Amino acid sequence: MKALILPFKDKVPAIHAETFIFPQTSIIGDVKIAKHCSIWFGSVIRGDIASIFIDEGSNIQELTNIHVDYTQGVRIGKNVTVGHRCIIHACEISDEVLVGMGSIIMDGAIIGAQSIVGANSLITKNKIFPPRSLIMGNPAKVVRELNEEEISFIHQSAQHYIALAKEYRL
């Protein structure tokens, strides 16, 4: 089984050669994925009506759905970890963010750099969070500022998935 890479109208996904796309993944339309990223089993990235950009070193884990709306695309920064079974919709995730499993980030939301979104959190429409935030809840709110150890963990998580994806390529 291979990944499904589909053009939509005149837009063709652009995936860096050093990015690993796992089987049973669908990438459609106006999607750009930078180097050292990994898109894990069963994820869907659909840039049909607006663009999606995933920057260097980011990983999108199993069964995550990324989509856009007519007025806004998706931007995922460098060294971002998006956990299993998330929904990322028409929003911006800044550099070095960890999005916990099962979280939903809605239209117009912005997650500041070096933040953690706790598992199963709901980021509501147009909500903006500052850098270095621990964000949790339904609806989500800032619980506190992250410490240096937690920020280091975000970077370690991204590096771990870069290395793990390389092992699958061997």
JSON list of C-alpha atoms in Angstrom, two decimals:
[
{"chain": "A", "resi": 1, "resn": "MET", "atom": "CA", "xyz": [0.00, 0.00, 0.00]},
{"chain": "A", "resi": 2, "resn": "LYS", "atom": "CA", "xyz": [1.26, 3.40, -0.96]},
{"chain": "A", "resi": 3, "resn": "ALA", "atom": "CA", "xyz": [0.33, 6.91, 0.00]},
{"chain": "A", "resi": 4, "resn": "LEU", "atom": "CA", "xyz": [-2.27, 8.62, -2.17]},
{"chain": "A", "resi": 5, "resn": "ILE", "atom": "CA", "xyz": [-0.82, 11.84, -3.61]},
{"chain": "A", "resi": 6, "resn": "LEU", "atom": "CA", "xyz": [-3.48, 13.61, -5.69]},
{"chain": "A", "resi": 7, "resn": "PRO", "atom": "CA", "xyz": [-3.60, 16.86, -7.60]},
{"chain": "A", "resi": 8, "resn": "PHE", "atom": "CA", "xyz": [-6.72, 18.99, -7.22]},
{"chain": "A", "resi": 9, "resn": "LYS", "atom": "CA", "xyz": [-7.54, 21.15, -10.21]},
{"chain": "A", "resi": 10, "resn": "ASP", "atom": "CA", "xyz": [-4.16, 22.71, -11.11]},
{"chain": "A", "resi": 11, "resn": "LYS", "atom": "CA", "xyz": [-2.55, 22.20, -7.66]},
{"chain": "A", "resi": 12, "resn": "VAL", "atom": "CA", "xyz": [-0.14, 19.32, -7.11]},
{"chain": "A", "resi": 13, "resn": "PRO", "atom": "CA", "xyz": [1.33, 18.46, -3.68]},
{"chain": "A", "resi": 14, "resn": "ALA", "atom": "CA", "xyz": [5.02, 19.41, -3.36]},
{"chain": "A", "resi": 15, "resn": "ILE", "atom": "CA", "xyz": [6.81, 17.07, -0.97]},
{"chain": "A", "resi": 16, "resn": "HIS", "atom": "CA", "xyz": [10.53, 17.39, -0.23]},
{"chain": "A", "resi": 17, "resn": "ALA", "atom": "CA", "xyz": [12.55, 14.28, -1.14]},
{"chain": "A", "resi": 18, "resn": "GLU", "atom": "CA", "xyz": [13.82, 14.01, 2.45]},
{"chain": "A", "resi": 19, "resn": "THR", "atom": "CA", "xyz": [10.30, 13.78, 3.88]},
{"chain": "A", "resi": 20, "resn": "PHE", "atom": "CA", "xyz": [8.78, 10.38, 4.61]},
{"chain": "A", "resi": 21, "resn": "ILE", "atom": "CA", "xyz": [5.15, 9.75, 3.73]},
{"chain": "A", "resi": 22, "resn": "PHE", "atom": "CA", "xyz": [3.78, 6.53, 5.23]},
{"chain": "A", "resi": 23, "resn": "PRO", "atom": "CA", "xyz": [1.36, 4.15, 3.49]},
{"chain": "A", "resi": 24, "resn": "GLN", "atom": "CA", "xyz": [-2.38, 4.82, 3.66]},
{"chain": "A", "resi": 25, "resn": "THR", "atom": "CA", "xyz": [-1.80, 8.57, 3.84]},
{"chain": "A", "resi": 26, "resn": "SER", "atom": "CA", "xyz": [-3.69, 10.95, 1.52]},
{"chain": "A", "resi": 27, "resn": "ILE", "atom": "CA", "xyz": [-2.17, 14.28, 0.44]},
{"chain": "A", "resi": 28, "resn": "ILE", "atom": "CA", "xyz": [-4.33, 16.32, -1.89]},
{"chain": "A", "resi": 29, "resn": "GLY", "atom": "CA", "xyz": [-4.02, 19.62, -3.75]},
{"chain": "A", "resi": 30, "resn": "ASP", "atom": "CA", "xyz": [-2.13, 22.73, -2.69]},
{"chain": "A", "resi": 31, "resn": "VAL", "atom": "CA", "xyz": [0.12, 21.15, -0.06]},
{"chain": "A", "resi": 32, "resn": "LYS", "atom": "CA", "xyz": [3.81, 21.91, 0.49]},
{"chain": "A", "resi": 33, "resn": "ILE", "atom": "CA", "xyz": [5.83, 19.79, 2.90]},
{"chain": "A", "resi": 34, "resn": "ALA", "atom": "CA", "xyz": [9.44, 20.77, 3.71]},
{"chain": "A", "resi": 35, "resn": "LYS", "atom": "CA", "xyz": [12.40, 18.48, 4.42]},
{"chain": "A", "resi": 36, "resn": "HIS", "atom": "CA", "xyz": [12.75, 16.08, 7.35]},
{"chain": "A", "resi": 37, "resn": "CYS", "atom": "CA", "xyz": [9.00, 15.88, 7.94]},
{"chain": "A", "resi": 38, "resn": "SER", "atom": "CA", "xyz": [7.02, 12.68, 8.44]},
{"chain": "A", "resi": 39, "resn": "ILE", "atom": "CA", "xyz": [3.36, 12.08, 7.72]},
{"chain": "A", "resi": 40, "resn": "TRP", "atom": "CA", "xyz": [2.27, 8.91, 9.52]},
{"chain": "A", "resi": 41, "resn": "PHE", "atom": "CA", "xyz": [-0.16, 6.12, 8.61]},
{"chain": "A", "resi": 42, "resn": "GLY", "atom": "CA", "xyz": [-3.72, 7.09, 7.75]},
{"chain": "A", "resi": 43, "resn": "SER", "atom": "CA", "xyz": [-3.40, 10.87, 7.91]},
{"chain": "A", "resi": 44, "resn": "VAL", "atom": "CA", "xyz": [-5.28, 13.08, 5.44]},
{"chain": "A", "resi": 45, "resn": "ILE", "atom": "CA", "xyz": [-3.90, 16.46, 4.33]},
{"chain": "A", "resi": 46, "resn": "ARG", "atom": "CA", "xyz": [-6.39, 18.13, 2.00]},
{"chain": "A", "resi": 47, "resn": "GLY", "atom": "CA", "xyz": [-5.49, 21.45, 0.41]},
{"chain": "A", "resi": 48, "resn": "ASP", "atom": "CA", "xyz": [-8.35, 21.63, -2.04]},
{"chain": "A", "resi": 49, "resn": "ILE", "atom": "CA", "xyz": [-9.72, 25.15, -1.50]},
{"chain": "A", "resi": 50, "resn": "ALA", "atom": "CA", "xyz": [-6.69, 26.84, 0.16]},
{"chain": "A", "resi": 51, "resn": "SER", "atom": "CA", "xyz": [-3.03, 26.00, 0.79]},
{"chain": "A", "resi": 52, "resn": "ILE", "atom": "CA", "xyz": [-1.33, 23.93, 3.48]},
{"chain": "A", "resi": 53, "resn": "PHE", "atom": "CA", "xyz": [2.34, 24.38, 4.42]},
{"chain": "A", "resi": 54, "resn": "ILE", "atom": "CA", "xyz": [4.22, 22.09, 6.80]},
{"chain": "A", "resi": 55, "resn": "ASP", "atom": "CA", "xyz": [7.70, 23.40, 7.65]},
{"chain": "A", "resi": 56, "resn": "GLU", "atom": "CA", "xyz": [10.95, 21.50, 8.30]},
{"chain": "A", "resi": 57, "resn": "GLY", "atom": "CA", "xyz": [11.23, 18.77, 10.89]},
{"chain": "A", "resi": 58, "resn": "SER", "atom": "CA", "xyz": [7.52, 18.50, 11.68]},
{"chain": "A", "resi": 59, "resn": "ASN", "atom": "CA", "xyz": [5.62, 15.25, 12.12]},
{"chain": "A", "resi": 60, "resn": "ILE", "atom": "CA", "xyz": [1.94, 14.54, 11.63]},
{"chain": "A", "resi": 61, "resn": "GLN", "atom": "CA", "xyz": [1.02, 11.34, 13.44]},
{"chain": "A", "resi": 62, "resn": "GLU", "atom": "CA", "xyz": [-1.50, 8.62, 12.63]},
{"chain": "A", "resi": 63, "resn": "LEU", "atom": "CA", "xyz": [-5.08, 9.44, 11.64]},
{"chain": "A", "resi": 64, "resn": "THR", "atom": "CA", "xyz": [-4.70, 13.21, 11.82]},
{"chain": "A", "resi": 65, "resn": "ASN", "atom": "CA", "xyz": [-6.81, 15.30, 9.44]},
{"chain": "A", "resi": 66, "resn": "ILE", "atom": "CA", "xyz": [-5.59, 18.66, 8.16]},
{"chain": "A", "resi": 67, "resn": "HIS", "atom": "CA", "xyz": [-7.97, 20.81, 6.11]},
{"chain": "A", "resi": 68, "resn": "VAL", "atom": "CA", "xyz": [-8.62, 24.41, 5.12]},
{"chain": "A", "resi": 69, "resn": "ASP", "atom": "CA", "xyz": [-11.55, 26.75, 4.51]},
{"chain": "A", "resi": 70, "resn": "TYR", "atom": "CA", "xyz": [-12.23, 29.24, 1.73]},
{"chain": "A", "resi": 71, "resn": "THR", "atom": "CA", "xyz": [-10.65, 32.15, 3.57]},
{"chain": "A", "resi": 72, "resn": "GLN", "atom": "CA", "xyz": [-7.68, 30.52, 5.30]},
{"chain": "A", "resi": 73, "resn": "GLY", "atom": "CA", "xyz": [-5.18, 27.74, 4.80]},
{"chain": "A", "resi": 74, "resn": "VAL", "atom": "CA", "xyz": [-3.03, 25.94, 7.34]},
{"chain": "A", "resi": 75, "resn": "ARG", "atom": "CA", "xyz": [0.54, 26.76, 8.35]},
{"chain": "A", "resi": 76, "resn": "ILE", "atom": "CA", "xyz": [2.48, 24.38, 10.57]},
{"chain": "A", "resi": 77, "resn": "GLY", "atom": "CA", "xyz": [5.86, 25.68, 11.70]},
{"chain": "A", "resi": 78, "resn": "LYS", "atom": "CA", "xyz": [9.25, 24.02, 12.15]},
{"chain": "A", "resi": 79, "resn": "ASN", "atom": "CA", "xyz": [9.75, 21.08, 14.53]},
{"chain": "A", "resi": 80, "resn": "VAL", "atom": "CA", "xyz": [6.07, 20.66, 15.34]},
{"chain": "A", "resi": 81, "resn": "THR", "atom": "CA", "xyz": [4.68, 17.36, 16.64]},
{"chain": "A", "resi": 82, "resn": "VAL", "atom": "CA", "xyz": [0.99, 16.78, 15.94]},
{"chain": "A", "resi": 83, "resn": "GLY", "atom": "CA", "xyz": [-0.18, 13.76, 17.93]},
{"chain": "A", "resi": 84, "resn": "HIS", "atom": "CA", "xyz": [-2.42, 10.91, 16.85]},
{"chain": "A", "resi": 85, "resn": "ARG", "atom": "CA", "xyz": [-5.99, 11.55, 15.66]},
{"chain": "A", "resi": 86, "resn": "CYS", "atom": "CA", "xyz": [-5.96, 15.36, 15.70]},
{"chain": "A", "resi": 87, "resn": "ILE", "atom": "CA", "xyz": [-8.04, 17.72, 13.57]},
{"chain": "A", "resi": 88, "resn": "ILE", "atom": "CA", "xyz": [-6.15, 20.78, 12.33]},
{"chain": "A", "resi": 89, "resn": "HIS", "atom": "CA", "xyz": [-8.50, 23.15, 10.45]},
{"chain": "A", "resi": 90, "resn": "ALA", "atom": "CA", "xyz": [-7.64, 26.48, 8.79]},
{"chain": "A", "resi": 91, "resn": "CYS", "atom": "CA", "xyz": [-5.25, 27.62, 11.54]},
{"chain": "A", "resi": 92, "resn": "GLU", "atom": "CA", "xyz": [-1.62, 28.41, 12.31]},
{"chain": "A", "resi": 93, "resn": "ILE", "atom": "CA", "xyz": [0.69, 26.40, 14.54]},
{"chain": "A", "resi": 94, "resn": "SER", "atom": "CA", "xyz": [3.97, 28.24, 15.18]},
{"chain": "A", "resi": 95, "resn": "ASP", "atom": "CA", "xyz": [7.46, 26.69, 15.46]},
{"chain": "A", "resi": 96, "resn": "GLU", "atom": "CA", "xyz": [8.26, 24.08, 18.12]},
{"chain": "A", "resi": 97, "resn": "VAL", "atom": "CA", "xyz": [4.75, 23.23, 19.26]},
{"chain": "A", "resi": 98, "resn": "LEU", "atom": "CA", "xyz": [3.50, 19.87, 20.51]},
{"chain": "A", "resi": 99, "resn": "VAL", "atom": "CA", "xyz": [-0.19, 19.19, 19.86]},
{"chain": "A", "resi": 100, "resn": "GLY", "atom": "CA", "xyz": [-1.43, 16.38, 22.10]},
{"chain": "A", "resi": 101, "resn": "MET", "atom": "CA", "xyz": [-3.38, 13.38, 20.83]},
{"chain": "A", "resi": 102, "resn": "GLY", "atom": "CA", "xyz": [-7.01, 13.91, 19.91]},
{"chain": "A", "resi": 103, "resn": "SER", "atom": "CA", "xyz": [-6.84, 17.70, 19.95]},
{"chain": "A", "resi": 104, "resn": "ILE", "atom": "CA", "xyz": [-8.90, 19.89, 17.64]},
{"chain": "A", "resi": 105, "resn": "ILE", "atom": "CA", "xyz": [-7.67, 23.29, 16.45]},
{"chain": "A", "resi": 106, "resn": "MET", "atom": "CA", "xyz": [-10.33, 25.32, 14.66]},
{"chain": "A", "resi": 107, "resn": "ASP", "atom": "CA", "xyz": [-10.42, 28.05, 12.02]},
{"chain": "A", "resi": 108, "resn": "GLY", "atom": "CA", "xyz": [-8.38, 31.19, 12.60]},
{"chain": "A", "resi": 109, "resn": "ALA", "atom": "CA", "xyz": [-6.69, 29.92, 15.76]},
{"chain": "A", "resi": 110, "resn": "ILE", "atom": "CA", "xyz": [-3.00, 30.66, 16.30]},
{"chain": "A", "resi": 111, "resn": "ILE", "atom": "CA", "xyz": [-0.79, 28.63, 18.63]},
{"chain": "A", "resi": 112, "resn": "GLY", "atom": "CA", "xyz": [2.30, 30.61, 19.72]},
{"chain": "A", "resi": 113, "resn": "ALA", "atom": "CA", "xyz": [5.80, 29.15, 19.40]},
{"chain": "A", "resi": 114, "resn": "GLN", "atom": "CA", "xyz": [7.19, 26.71, 21.94]},
{"chain": "A", "resi": 115, "resn": "SER", "atom": "CA", "xyz": [3.78, 25.75, 23.31]},
{"chain": "A", "resi": 116, "resn": "ILE", "atom": "CA", "xyz": [2.10, 22.49, 24.28]},
{"chain": "A", "resi": 117, "resn": "VAL", "atom": "CA", "xyz": [-1.56, 21.77, 23.56]},
{"chain": "A", "resi": 118, "resn": "GLY", "atom": "CA", "xyz": [-2.72, 19.08, 26.01]},
{"chain": "A", "resi": 119, "resn": "ALA", "atom": "CA", "xyz": [-4.35, 15.88, 24.73]},
{"chain": "A", "resi": 120, "resn": "ASN", "atom": "CA", "xyz": [-8.03, 16.14, 23.73]},
{"chain": "A", "resi": 121, "resn": "SER", "atom": "CA", "xyz": [-8.05, 19.94, 23.92]},
{"chain": "A", "resi": 122, "resn": "LEU", "atom": "CA", "xyz": [-10.44, 22.01, 21.82]},
{"chain": "A", "resi": 123, "resn": "ILE", "atom": "CA", "xyz": [-8.98, 25.25, 20.46]},
{"chain": "A", "resi": 124, "resn": "THR", "atom": "CA", "xyz": [-12.01, 27.29, 19.41]},
{"chain": "A", "resi": 125, "resn": "LYS", "atom": "CA", "xyz": [-12.37, 29.53, 16.37]},
{"chain": "A", "resi": 126, "resn": "ASN", "atom": "CA", "xyz": [-10.07, 32.59, 16.19]},
{"chain": "A", "resi": 127, "resn": "LYS", "atom": "CA", "xyz": [-8.46, 31.91, 19.58]},
{"chain": "A", "resi": 128, "resn": "ILE", "atom": "CA", "xyz": [-4.87, 33.20, 19.80]},
{"chain": "A", "resi": 129, "resn": "PHE", "atom": "CA", "xyz": [-2.40, 31.81, 22.33]},
{"chain": "A", "resi": 130, "resn": "PRO", "atom": "CA", "xyz": [0.94, 33.42, 23.26]},
{"chain": "A", "resi": 131, "resn": "PRO", "atom": "CA", "xyz": [4.32, 31.65, 22.95]},
{"chain": "A", "resi": 132, "resn": "ARG", "atom": "CA", "xyz": [5.50, 29.24, 25.65]},
{"chain": "A", "resi": 133, "resn": "SER", "atom": "CA", "xyz": [1.97, 28.35, 26.76]},
{"chain": "A", "resi": 134, "resn": "LEU", "atom": "CA", "xyz": [0.60, 25.15, 28.27]},
{"chain": "A", "resi": 135, "resn": "ILE", "atom": "CA", "xyz": [-2.85, 25.06, 26.70]},
{"chain": "A", "resi": 136, "resn": "MET", "atom": "CA", "xyz": [-5.49, 22.61, 27.92]},
{"chain": "A", "resi": 137, "resn": "GLY", "atom": "CA", "xyz": [-9.21, 22.02, 28.12]},
{"chain": "A", "resi": 138, "resn": "ASN", "atom": "CA", "xyz": [-12.50, 22.10, 26.27]},
{"chain": "A", "resi": 139, "resn": "PRO", "atom": "CA", "xyz": [-12.63, 24.93, 25.45]},
{"chain": "A", "resi": 140, "resn": "ALA", "atom": "CA", "xyz": [-8.87, 25.32, 25.85]},
{"chain": "A", "resi": 141, "resn": "LYS", "atom": "CA", "xyz": [-7.21, 28.03, 27.89]},
{"chain": "A", "resi": 142, "resn": "VAL", "atom": "CA", "xyz": [-3.67, 28.86, 28.98]},
{"chain": "A", "resi": 143, "resn": "VAL", "atom": "CA", "xyz": [-2.89, 26.99, 32.19]},
{"chain": "A", "resi": 144, "resn": "ARG", "atom": "CA", "xyz": [0.59, 28.43, 32.70]},
{"chain": "A", "resi": 145, "resn": "GLU", "atom": "CA", "xyz": [3.86, 29.30, 30.97]},
{"chain": "A", "resi": 146, "resn": "LEU", "atom": "CA", "xyz": [6.15, 26.42, 29.98]},
{"chain": "A", "resi": 147, "resn": "ASN", "atom": "CA", "xyz": [9.50, 25.96, 31.69]},
{"chain": "A", "resi": 148, "resn": "GLU", "atom": "CA", "xyz": [12.81, 25.29, 29.90]},
{"chain": "A", "resi": 149, "resn": "GLU", "atom": "CA", "xyz": [12.61, 21.52, 30.48]},
{"chain": "A", "resi": 150, "resn": "GLU", "atom": "CA", "xyz": [9.20, 21.34, 28.79]},
{"chain": "A", "resi": 151, "resn": "ILE", "atom": "CA", "xyz": [10.38, 23.45, 25.87]},
{"chain": "A", "resi": 152, "resn": "SER", "atom": "CA", "xyz": [13.38, 21.15, 25.48]},
{"chain": "A", "resi": 153, "resn": "PHE", "atom": "CA", "xyz": [11.00, 18.17, 25.39]},
{"chain": "A", "resi": 154, "resn": "ILE", "atom": "CA", "xyz": [9.13, 19.70, 22.42]},
{"chain": "A", "resi": 155, "resn": "HIS", "atom": "CA", "xyz": [12.40, 19.87, 20.45]},
{"chain": "A", "resi": 156, "resn": "GLN", "atom": "CA", "xyz": [13.36, 16.32, 21.53]},
{"chain": "A", "resi": 157, "resn": "SER", "atom": "CA", "xyz": [10.00, 15.01, 20.36]},
{"chain": "A", "resi": 158, "resn": "ALA", "atom": "CA", "xyz": [10.46, 16.47, 16.88]},
{"chain": "A", "resi": 159, "resn": "GLN", "atom": "CA", "xyz": [14.02, 15.13, 16.65]},
{"chain": "A", "resi": 160, "resn": "HIS", "atom": "CA", "xyz": [12.84, 11.68, 17.78]},
{"chain": "A", "resi": 161, "resn": "TYR", "atom": "CA", "xyz": [10.30, 11.50, 14.95]},
{"chain": "A", "resi": 162, "resn": "ILE", "atom": "CA", "xyz": [12.87, 12.64, 12.38]},
{"chain": "A", "resi": 163, "resn": "ALA", "atom": "CA", "xyz": [15.14, 9.77, 13.47]},
{"chain": "A", "resi": 164, "resn": "LEU", "atom": "CA", "xyz": [12.30, 7.24, 13.67]},
{"chain": "A", "resi": 165, "resn": "ALA", "atom": "CA", "xyz": [11.09, 8.06, 10.15]},
{"chain": "A", "resi": 166, "resn": "LYS", "atom": "CA", "xyz": [14.65, 7.54, 8.85]},
{"chain": "A", "resi": 167, "resn": "GLU", "atom": "CA", "xyz": [14.62, 4.04, 10.36]},
{"chain": "A", "resi": 168, "resn": "TYR", "atom": "CA", "xyz": [11.49, 3.23, 8.34]},
{"chain": "A", "resi": 169, "resn": "ARG", "atom": "CA", "xyz": [13.27, 4.32, 5.16]},
{"chain": "A", "resi": 170, "resn": "LEU", "atom": "CA", "xyz": [16.13, 1.86, 5.61]}
]
